[in-house]
mmCIF file with all atom_site columns, C-alpha atoms in Angstrom:
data_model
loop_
_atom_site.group_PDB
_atom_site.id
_atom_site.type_symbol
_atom_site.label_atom_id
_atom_site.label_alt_id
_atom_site.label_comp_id
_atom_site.label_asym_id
_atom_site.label_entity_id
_atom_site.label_seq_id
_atom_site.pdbx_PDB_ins_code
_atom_site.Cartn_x
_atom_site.Cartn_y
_atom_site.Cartn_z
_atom_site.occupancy
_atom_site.B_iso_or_equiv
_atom_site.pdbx_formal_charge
_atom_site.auth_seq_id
_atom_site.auth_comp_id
_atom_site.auth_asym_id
_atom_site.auth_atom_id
_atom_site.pdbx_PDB_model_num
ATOM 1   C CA . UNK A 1 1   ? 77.008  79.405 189.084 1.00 0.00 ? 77  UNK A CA 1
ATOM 2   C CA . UNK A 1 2   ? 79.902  78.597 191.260 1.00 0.00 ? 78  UNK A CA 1
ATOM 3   C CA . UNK A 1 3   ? 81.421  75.846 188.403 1.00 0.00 ? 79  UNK A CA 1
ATOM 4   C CA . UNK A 1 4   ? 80.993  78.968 185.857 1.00 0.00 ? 80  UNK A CA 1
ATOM 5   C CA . UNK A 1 5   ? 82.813  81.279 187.656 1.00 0.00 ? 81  UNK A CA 1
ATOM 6   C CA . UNK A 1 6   ? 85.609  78.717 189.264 1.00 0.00 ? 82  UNK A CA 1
ATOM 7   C CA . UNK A 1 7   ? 85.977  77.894 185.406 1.00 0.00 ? 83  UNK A CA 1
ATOM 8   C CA . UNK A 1 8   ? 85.903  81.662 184.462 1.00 0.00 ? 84  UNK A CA 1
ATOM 9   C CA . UNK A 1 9   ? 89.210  82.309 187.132 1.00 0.00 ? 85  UNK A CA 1
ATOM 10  C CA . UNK A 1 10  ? 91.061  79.471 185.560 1.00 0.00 ? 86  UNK A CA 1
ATOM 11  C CA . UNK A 1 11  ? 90.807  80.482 181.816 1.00 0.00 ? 87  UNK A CA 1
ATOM 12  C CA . UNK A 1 12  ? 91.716  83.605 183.821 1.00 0.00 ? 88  UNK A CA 1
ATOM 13  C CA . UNK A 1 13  ? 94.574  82.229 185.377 1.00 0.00 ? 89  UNK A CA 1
ATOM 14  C CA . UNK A 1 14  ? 96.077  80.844 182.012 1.00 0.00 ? 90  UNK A CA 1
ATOM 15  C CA . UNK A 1 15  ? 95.749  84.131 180.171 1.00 0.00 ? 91  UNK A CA 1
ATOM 16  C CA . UNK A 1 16  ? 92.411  82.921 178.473 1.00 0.00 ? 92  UNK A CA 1
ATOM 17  C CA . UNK A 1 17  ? 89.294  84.796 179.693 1.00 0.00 ? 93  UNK A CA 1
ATOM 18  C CA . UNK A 1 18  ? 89.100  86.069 176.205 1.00 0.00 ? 94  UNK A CA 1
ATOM 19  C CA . UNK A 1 19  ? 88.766  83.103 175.056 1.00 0.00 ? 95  UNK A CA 1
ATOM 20  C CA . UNK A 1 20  ? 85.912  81.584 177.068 1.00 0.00 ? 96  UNK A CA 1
ATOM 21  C CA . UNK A 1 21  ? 83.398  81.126 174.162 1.00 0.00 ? 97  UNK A CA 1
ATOM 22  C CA . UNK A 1 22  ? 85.849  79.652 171.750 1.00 0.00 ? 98  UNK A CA 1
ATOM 23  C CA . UNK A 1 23  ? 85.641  76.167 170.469 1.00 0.00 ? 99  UNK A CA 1
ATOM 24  C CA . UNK A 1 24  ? 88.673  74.244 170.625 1.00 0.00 ? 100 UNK A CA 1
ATOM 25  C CA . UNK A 1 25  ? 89.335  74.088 166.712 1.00 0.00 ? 101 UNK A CA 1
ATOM 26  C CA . UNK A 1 26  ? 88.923  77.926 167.383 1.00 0.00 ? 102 UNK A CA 1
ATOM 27  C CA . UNK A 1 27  ? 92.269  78.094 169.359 1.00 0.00 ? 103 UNK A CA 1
ATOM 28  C CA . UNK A 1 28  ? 95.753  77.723 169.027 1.00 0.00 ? 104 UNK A CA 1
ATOM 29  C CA . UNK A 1 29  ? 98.446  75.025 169.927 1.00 0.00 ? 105 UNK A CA 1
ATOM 30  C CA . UNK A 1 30  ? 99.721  76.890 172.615 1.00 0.00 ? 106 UNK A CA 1
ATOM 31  C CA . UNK A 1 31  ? 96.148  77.752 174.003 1.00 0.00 ? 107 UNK A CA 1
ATOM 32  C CA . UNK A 1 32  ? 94.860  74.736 173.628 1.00 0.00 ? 108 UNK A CA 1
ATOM 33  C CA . UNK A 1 33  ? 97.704  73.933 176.247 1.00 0.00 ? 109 UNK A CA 1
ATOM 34  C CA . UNK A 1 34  ? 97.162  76.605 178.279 1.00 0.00 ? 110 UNK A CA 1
ATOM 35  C CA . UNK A 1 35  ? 93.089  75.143 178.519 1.00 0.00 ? 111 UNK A CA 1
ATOM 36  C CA . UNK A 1 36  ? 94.999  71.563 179.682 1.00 0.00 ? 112 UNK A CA 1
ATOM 37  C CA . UNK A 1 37  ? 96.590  73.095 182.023 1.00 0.00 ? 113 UNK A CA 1
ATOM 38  C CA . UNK A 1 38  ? 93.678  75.475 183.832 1.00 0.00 ? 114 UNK A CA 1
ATOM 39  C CA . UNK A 1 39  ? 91.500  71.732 183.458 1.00 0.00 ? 115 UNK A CA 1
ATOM 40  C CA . UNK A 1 40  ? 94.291  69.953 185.504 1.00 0.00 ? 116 UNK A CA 1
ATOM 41  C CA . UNK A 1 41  ? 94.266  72.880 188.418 1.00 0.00 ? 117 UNK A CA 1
ATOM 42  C CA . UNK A 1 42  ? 90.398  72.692 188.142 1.00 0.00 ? 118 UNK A CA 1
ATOM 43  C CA . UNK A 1 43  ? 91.046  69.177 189.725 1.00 0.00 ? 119 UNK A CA 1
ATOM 44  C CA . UNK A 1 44  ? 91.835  70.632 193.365 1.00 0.00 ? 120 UNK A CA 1
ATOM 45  C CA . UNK A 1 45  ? 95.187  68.544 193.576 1.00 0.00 ? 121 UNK A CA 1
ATOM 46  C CA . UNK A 1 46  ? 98.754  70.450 194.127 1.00 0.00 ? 122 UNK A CA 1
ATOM 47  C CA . UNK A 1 47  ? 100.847 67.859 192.000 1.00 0.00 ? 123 UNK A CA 1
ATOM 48  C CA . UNK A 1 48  ? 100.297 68.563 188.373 1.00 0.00 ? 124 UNK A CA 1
ATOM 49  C CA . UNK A 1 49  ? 102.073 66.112 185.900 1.00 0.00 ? 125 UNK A CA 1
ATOM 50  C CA . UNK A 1 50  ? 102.689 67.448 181.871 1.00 0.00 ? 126 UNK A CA 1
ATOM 51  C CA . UNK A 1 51  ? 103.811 65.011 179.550 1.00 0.00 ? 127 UNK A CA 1
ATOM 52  C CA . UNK A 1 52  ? 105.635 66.956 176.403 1.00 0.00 ? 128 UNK A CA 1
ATOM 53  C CA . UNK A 1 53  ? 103.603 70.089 177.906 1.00 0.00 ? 129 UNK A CA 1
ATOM 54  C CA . UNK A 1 54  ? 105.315 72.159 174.768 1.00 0.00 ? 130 UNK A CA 1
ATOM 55  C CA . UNK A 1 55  ? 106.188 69.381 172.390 1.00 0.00 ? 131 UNK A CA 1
ATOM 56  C CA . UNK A 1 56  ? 104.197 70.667 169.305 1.00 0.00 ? 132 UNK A CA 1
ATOM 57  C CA . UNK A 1 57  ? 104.331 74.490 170.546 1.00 0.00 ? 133 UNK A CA 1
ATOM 58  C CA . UNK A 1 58  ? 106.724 77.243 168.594 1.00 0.00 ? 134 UNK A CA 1
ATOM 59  C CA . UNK A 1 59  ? 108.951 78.699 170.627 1.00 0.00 ? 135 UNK A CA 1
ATOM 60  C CA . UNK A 1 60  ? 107.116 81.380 172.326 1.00 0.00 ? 136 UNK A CA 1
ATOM 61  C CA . UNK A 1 61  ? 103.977 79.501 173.415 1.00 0.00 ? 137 UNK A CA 1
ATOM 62  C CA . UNK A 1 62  ? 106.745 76.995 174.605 1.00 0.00 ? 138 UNK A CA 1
ATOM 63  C CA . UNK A 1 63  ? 107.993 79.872 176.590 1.00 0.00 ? 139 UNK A CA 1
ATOM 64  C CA . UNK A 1 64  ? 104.780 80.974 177.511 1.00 0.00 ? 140 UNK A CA 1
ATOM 65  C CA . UNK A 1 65  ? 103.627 77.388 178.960 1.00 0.00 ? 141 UNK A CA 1
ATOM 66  C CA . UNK A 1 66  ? 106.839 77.110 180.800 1.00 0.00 ? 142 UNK A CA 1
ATOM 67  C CA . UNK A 1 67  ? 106.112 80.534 182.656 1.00 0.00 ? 143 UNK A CA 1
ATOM 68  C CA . UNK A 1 68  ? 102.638 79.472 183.649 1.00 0.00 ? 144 UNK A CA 1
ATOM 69  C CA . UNK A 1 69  ? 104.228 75.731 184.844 1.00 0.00 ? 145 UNK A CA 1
ATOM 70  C CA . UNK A 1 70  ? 106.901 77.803 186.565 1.00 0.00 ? 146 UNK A CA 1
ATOM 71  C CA . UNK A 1 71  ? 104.634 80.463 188.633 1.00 0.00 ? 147 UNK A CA 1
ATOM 72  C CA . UNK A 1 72  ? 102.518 77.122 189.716 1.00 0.00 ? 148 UNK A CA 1
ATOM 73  C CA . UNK A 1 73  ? 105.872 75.820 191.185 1.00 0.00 ? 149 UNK A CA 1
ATOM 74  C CA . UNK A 1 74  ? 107.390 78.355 192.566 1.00 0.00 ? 150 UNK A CA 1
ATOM 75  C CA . UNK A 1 75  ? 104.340 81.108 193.617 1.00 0.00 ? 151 UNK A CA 1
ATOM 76  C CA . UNK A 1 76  ? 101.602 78.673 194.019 1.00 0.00 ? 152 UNK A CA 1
ATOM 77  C CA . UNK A 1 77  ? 102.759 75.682 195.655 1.00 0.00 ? 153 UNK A CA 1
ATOM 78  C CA . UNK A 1 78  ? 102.295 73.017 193.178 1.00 0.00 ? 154 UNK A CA 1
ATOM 79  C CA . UNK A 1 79  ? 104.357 70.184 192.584 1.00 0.00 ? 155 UNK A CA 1
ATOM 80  C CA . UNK A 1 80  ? 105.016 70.723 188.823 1.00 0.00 ? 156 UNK A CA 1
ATOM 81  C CA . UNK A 1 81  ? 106.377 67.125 186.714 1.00 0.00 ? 157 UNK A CA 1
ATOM 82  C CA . UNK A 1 82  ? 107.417 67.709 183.192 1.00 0.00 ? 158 UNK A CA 1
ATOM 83  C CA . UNK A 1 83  ? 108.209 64.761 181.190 1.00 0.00 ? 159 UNK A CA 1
ATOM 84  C CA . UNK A 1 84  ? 110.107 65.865 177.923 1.00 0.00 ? 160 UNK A CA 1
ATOM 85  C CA . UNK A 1 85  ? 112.759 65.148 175.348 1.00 0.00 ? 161 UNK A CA 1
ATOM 86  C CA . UNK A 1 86  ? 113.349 69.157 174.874 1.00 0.00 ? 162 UNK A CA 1
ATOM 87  C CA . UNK A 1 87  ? 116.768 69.518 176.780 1.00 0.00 ? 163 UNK A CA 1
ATOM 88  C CA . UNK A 1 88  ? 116.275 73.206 176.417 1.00 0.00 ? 164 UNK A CA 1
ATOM 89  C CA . UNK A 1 89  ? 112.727 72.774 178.248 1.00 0.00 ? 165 UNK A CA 1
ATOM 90  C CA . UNK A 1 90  ? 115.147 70.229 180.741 1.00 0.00 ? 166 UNK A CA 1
ATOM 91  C CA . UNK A 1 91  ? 117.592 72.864 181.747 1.00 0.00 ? 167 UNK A CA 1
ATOM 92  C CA . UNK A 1 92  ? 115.121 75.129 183.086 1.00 0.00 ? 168 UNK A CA 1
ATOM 93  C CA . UNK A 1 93  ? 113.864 72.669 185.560 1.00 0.00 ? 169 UNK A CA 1
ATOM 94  C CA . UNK A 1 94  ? 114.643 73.164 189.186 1.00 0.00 ? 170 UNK A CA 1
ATOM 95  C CA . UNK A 1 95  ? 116.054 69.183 189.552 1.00 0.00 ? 171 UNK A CA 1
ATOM 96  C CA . UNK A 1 96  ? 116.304 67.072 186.726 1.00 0.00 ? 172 UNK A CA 1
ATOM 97  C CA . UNK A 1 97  ? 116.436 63.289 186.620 1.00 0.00 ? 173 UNK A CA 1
ATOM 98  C CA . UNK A 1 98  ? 117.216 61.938 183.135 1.00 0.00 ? 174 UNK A CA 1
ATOM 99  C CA . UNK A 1 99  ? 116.450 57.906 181.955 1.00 0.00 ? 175 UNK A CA 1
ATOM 100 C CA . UNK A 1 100 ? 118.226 55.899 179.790 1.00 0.00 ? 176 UNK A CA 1
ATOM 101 C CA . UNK A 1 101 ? 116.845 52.906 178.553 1.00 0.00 ? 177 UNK A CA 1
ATOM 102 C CA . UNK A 1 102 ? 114.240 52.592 181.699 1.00 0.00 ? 178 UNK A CA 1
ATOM 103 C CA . UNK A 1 103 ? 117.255 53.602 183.578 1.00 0.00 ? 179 UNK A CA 1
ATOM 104 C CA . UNK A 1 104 ? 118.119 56.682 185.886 1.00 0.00 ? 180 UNK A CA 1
ATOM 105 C CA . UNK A 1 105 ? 121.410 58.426 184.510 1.00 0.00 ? 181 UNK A CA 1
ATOM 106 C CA . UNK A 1 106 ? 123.798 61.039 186.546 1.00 0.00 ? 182 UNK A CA 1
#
């Protein structure tokens, strides 16, 4: 009971309660994403780490992930990572650090 209804607040959490029946061929790019991303806080850890978190997402789920990775940063503590090769996903970052051939680059 207690697994059903932690998992019930995180579909919650992502915008996705409706959704809590669906099969995953039943849902979009962008909510598939948004399930990643309630599985990863479902791990109890405050460092989450997205690699290409929007890289097959139109522009407004791309938008839409970013404002859910954003809130976890900055109104719930987490330690948000975002590997990508979107520079438009980049400049919204708080820091960035950018490599270059296994290099870091100013």
């Amino acid at each position: 009971q207690e697994i059903e209804e932690n998992g019930k607040a995180l579909l919650d959490s992502v915008g996705l309660s409706a959704k809590l029946n669906a099969y995953p061929h039943q849902l979009s790019g962008g909510q598939q994403q948004r399930v990643a991303i309630a599985r990863a806080l479902g791990m109890d850890t405050k460092i989450l780490l997205a690699d290409e978190p929007t890289g097959n997402l139109d522009t407004a789920n791309s938008e839409n992930i970013y404002s859910i990775l954003q809130s976890l940063a900055h109104d719930d503590g987490y330690c948000v990572i975002i590997v990508t090769h979107d520079r438009t996903l980049a400049q919204k970052a708080d820091n960035i650090l950018e490599l270059k051939d296994g290099q870091v680059v100013e």
